[in-house]
mmCIF file of C-alpha atoms in Angstrom:
data_model
loop_
_atom_site.group_PDB
_atom_site.id
_atom_site.type_symbol
_atom_site.label_atom_id
_atom_site.label_comp_id
_atom_site.label_asym_id
_atom_site.label_seq_id
_atom_site.Cartn_x
_atom_site.Cartn_y
_atom_site.Cartn_z
ATOM 1 C CA MET A 1 -4.283 11.785 -5.943
ATOM 2 C CA ASP A 2 -1.354 11.767 -8.282
ATOM 3 C CA ALA A 3 2.226 10.592 -7.724
ATOM 4 C CA ARG A 4 3.599 14.078 -7.166
ATOM 5 C CA ASP A 5 1.122 14.829 -4.424
ATOM 6 C CA PHE A 6 1.587 11.420 -2.920
ATOM 7 C CA ALA A 7 5.494 11.901 -2.750
ATOM 8 C CA ASP A 8 4.810 15.133 -0.848
ATOM 9 C CA LEU A 9 2.433 13.486 1.505
ATOM 10 C CA LEU A 10 4.934 10.764 2.238
ATOM 11 C CA ARG A 11 7.750 13.217 2.995
ATOM 12 C CA THR A 12 5.417 15.297 5.207
ATOM 13 C CA GLU A 13 4.426 12.101 7.159
ATOM 14 C CA GLY A 14 8.009 10.865 7.648
ATOM 15 C CA PHE A 15 8.060 8.038 5.145
ATOM 16 C CA THR A 16 11.625 7.486 4.076
ATOM 17 C CA GLU A 17 11.429 4.624 1.565
ATOM 18 C CA THR A 18 9.400 4.626 -1.604
ATOM 19 C CA LEU A 19 8.949 1.683 -3.983
ATOM 20 C CA THR A 20 7.075 1.313 -7.208
ATOM 21 C CA ARG A 21 5.538 -2.125 -7.576
ATOM 22 C CA SER A 22 3.090 -4.233 -9.670
ATOM 23 C CA LEU A 23 1.163 -7.340 -8.886
ATOM 24 C CA PRO A 24 0.096 -9.601 -11.878
ATOM 25 C CA PRO A 25 -3.570 -10.156 -12.552
ATOM 26 C CA ASP A 26 -5.512 -11.916 -9.757
ATOM 27 C CA GLN A 27 -2.332 -12.400 -7.692
ATOM 28 C CA ALA A 28 -3.169 -13.144 -4.098
ATOM 29 C CA VAL A 29 -0.760 -12.332 -1.220
ATOM 30 C CA PRO A 30 -1.835 -14.317 1.864
ATOM 31 C CA GLU A 31 -2.309 -12.681 5.237
ATOM 32 C CA HIS A 32 0.961 -11.205 6.668
ATOM 33 C CA THR A 33 2.325 -8.307 8.671
ATOM 34 C CA HIS A 34 5.067 -5.694 8.073
ATOM 35 C CA ALA A 35 7.506 -4.380 10.502
ATOM 36 C CA PHE A 36 6.935 -0.838 9.077
ATOM 37 C CA ASP A 37 3.960 1.465 8.453
ATOM 38 C CA ALA A 38 2.901 1.376 4.766
ATOM 39 C CA LYS A 39 0.954 3.824 2.675
ATOM 40 C CA LEU A 40 0.075 3.130 -0.855
ATOM 41 C CA LEU A 41 -1.203 5.064 -3.961
ATOM 42 C CA VAL A 42 -2.856 2.804 -6.551
ATOM 43 C CA THR A 43 -1.705 3.956 -10.006
ATOM 44 C CA GLY A 44 -3.337 1.266 -12.131
ATOM 45 C CA GLY A 45 -5.604 -1.646 -12.049
ATOM 46 C CA ALA A 46 -7.284 -2.653 -8.773
ATOM 47 C CA PHE A 47 -5.890 -3.530 -5.322
ATOM 48 C CA THR A 48 -8.068 -5.309 -2.682
ATOM 49 C CA LEU A 49 -6.916 -5.136 0.914
ATOM 50 C CA THR A 50 -8.525 -7.402 3.579
ATOM 51 C CA ARG A 51 -8.037 -6.654 7.172
ATOM 52 C CA ASP A 52 -10.084 -7.515 10.068
ATOM 53 C CA GLY A 53 -12.323 -9.653 7.832
ATOM 54 C CA GLN A 54 -13.213 -6.523 5.729
ATOM 55 C CA ALA A 55 -12.268 -6.394 2.072
ATOM 56 C CA THR A 56 -11.887 -2.925 0.417
ATOM 57 C CA THR A 57 -10.991 -2.498 -3.271
ATOM 58 C CA TYR A 58 -8.842 0.586 -4.270
ATOM 59 C CA GLY A 59 -8.438 1.917 -7.891
ATOM 60 C CA PRO A 60 -6.167 4.504 -9.498
ATOM 61 C CA GLY A 61 -5.737 7.683 -7.353
ATOM 62 C CA ASP A 62 -6.830 5.875 -4.168
ATOM 63 C CA VAL A 63 -4.551 6.078 -1.115
ATOM 64 C CA PHE A 64 -4.699 3.789 1.873
ATOM 65 C CA SER A 65 -2.461 2.904 4.925
ATOM 66 C CA VAL A 66 -1.432 -0.273 6.752
ATOM 67 C CA PRO A 67 0.086 0.233 10.265
ATOM 68 C CA ALA A 68 3.027 -1.855 11.244
ATOM 69 C CA GLY A 69 2.078 -5.203 12.633
ATOM 70 C CA HIS A 70 -1.427 -5.117 11.293
ATOM 71 C CA ARG A 71 -2.460 -8.492 9.701
ATOM 72 C CA HIS A 72 -3.809 -8.097 6.105
ATOM 73 C CA ALA A 73 -3.975 -9.858 2.799
ATOM 74 C CA GLU A 74 -3.760 -8.418 -0.679
ATOM 75 C CA LEU A 75 -5.332 -9.306 -3.986
ATOM 76 C CA ALA A 76 -4.694 -7.785 -7.500
ATOM 77 C CA GLY A 77 -7.715 -7.116 -9.755
ATOM 78 C CA PRO A 78 -8.184 -8.984 -13.147
ATOM 79 C CA LYS A 79 -5.901 -6.362 -14.804
ATOM 80 C CA GLY A 80 -3.293 -6.462 -11.981
ATOM 81 C CA ALA A 81 -2.351 -3.765 -9.602
ATOM 82 C CA ASP A 82 0.215 -0.993 -10.024
ATOM 83 C CA TYR A 83 1.224 1.040 -7.008
ATOM 84 C CA ILE A 84 3.616 3.244 -5.222
ATOM 85 C CA ALA A 85 4.288 2.266 -1.739
ATOM 86 C CA GLY A 86 5.850 4.377 1.141
ATOM 87 C CA ARG A 87 7.448 2.686 4.161
ATOM 88 C CA ARG A 88 8.042 4.345 7.485
ATOM 89 C CA HIS A 89 10.199 2.281 9.780
ATOM 90 C CA LYS A 90 9.783 2.554 13.619
ATOM 91 C CA PRO A 91 12.817 3.944 15.521
ATOM 92 C CA ALA A 92 15.137 1.215 17.012
#
């Protein structure tokens, strides 16, 4: 998937916030949760997501989601990870 198609998908699914981010090579983000639904498009490098004890590595063009409140950890590949993230906040 490319960035334009991903932006269309985010709008269709009600994601109202979009961020472009990078993680440096081999950067680990310990297990945590978010108060929002997240959907990510990997645009460069590799991004490993671990949830429920299962690690999955995503590369450029891959899309994945993490529901609000779901515990997960993140790890950038040896060349880092570049991605676009959409956030969908729950109604108050």
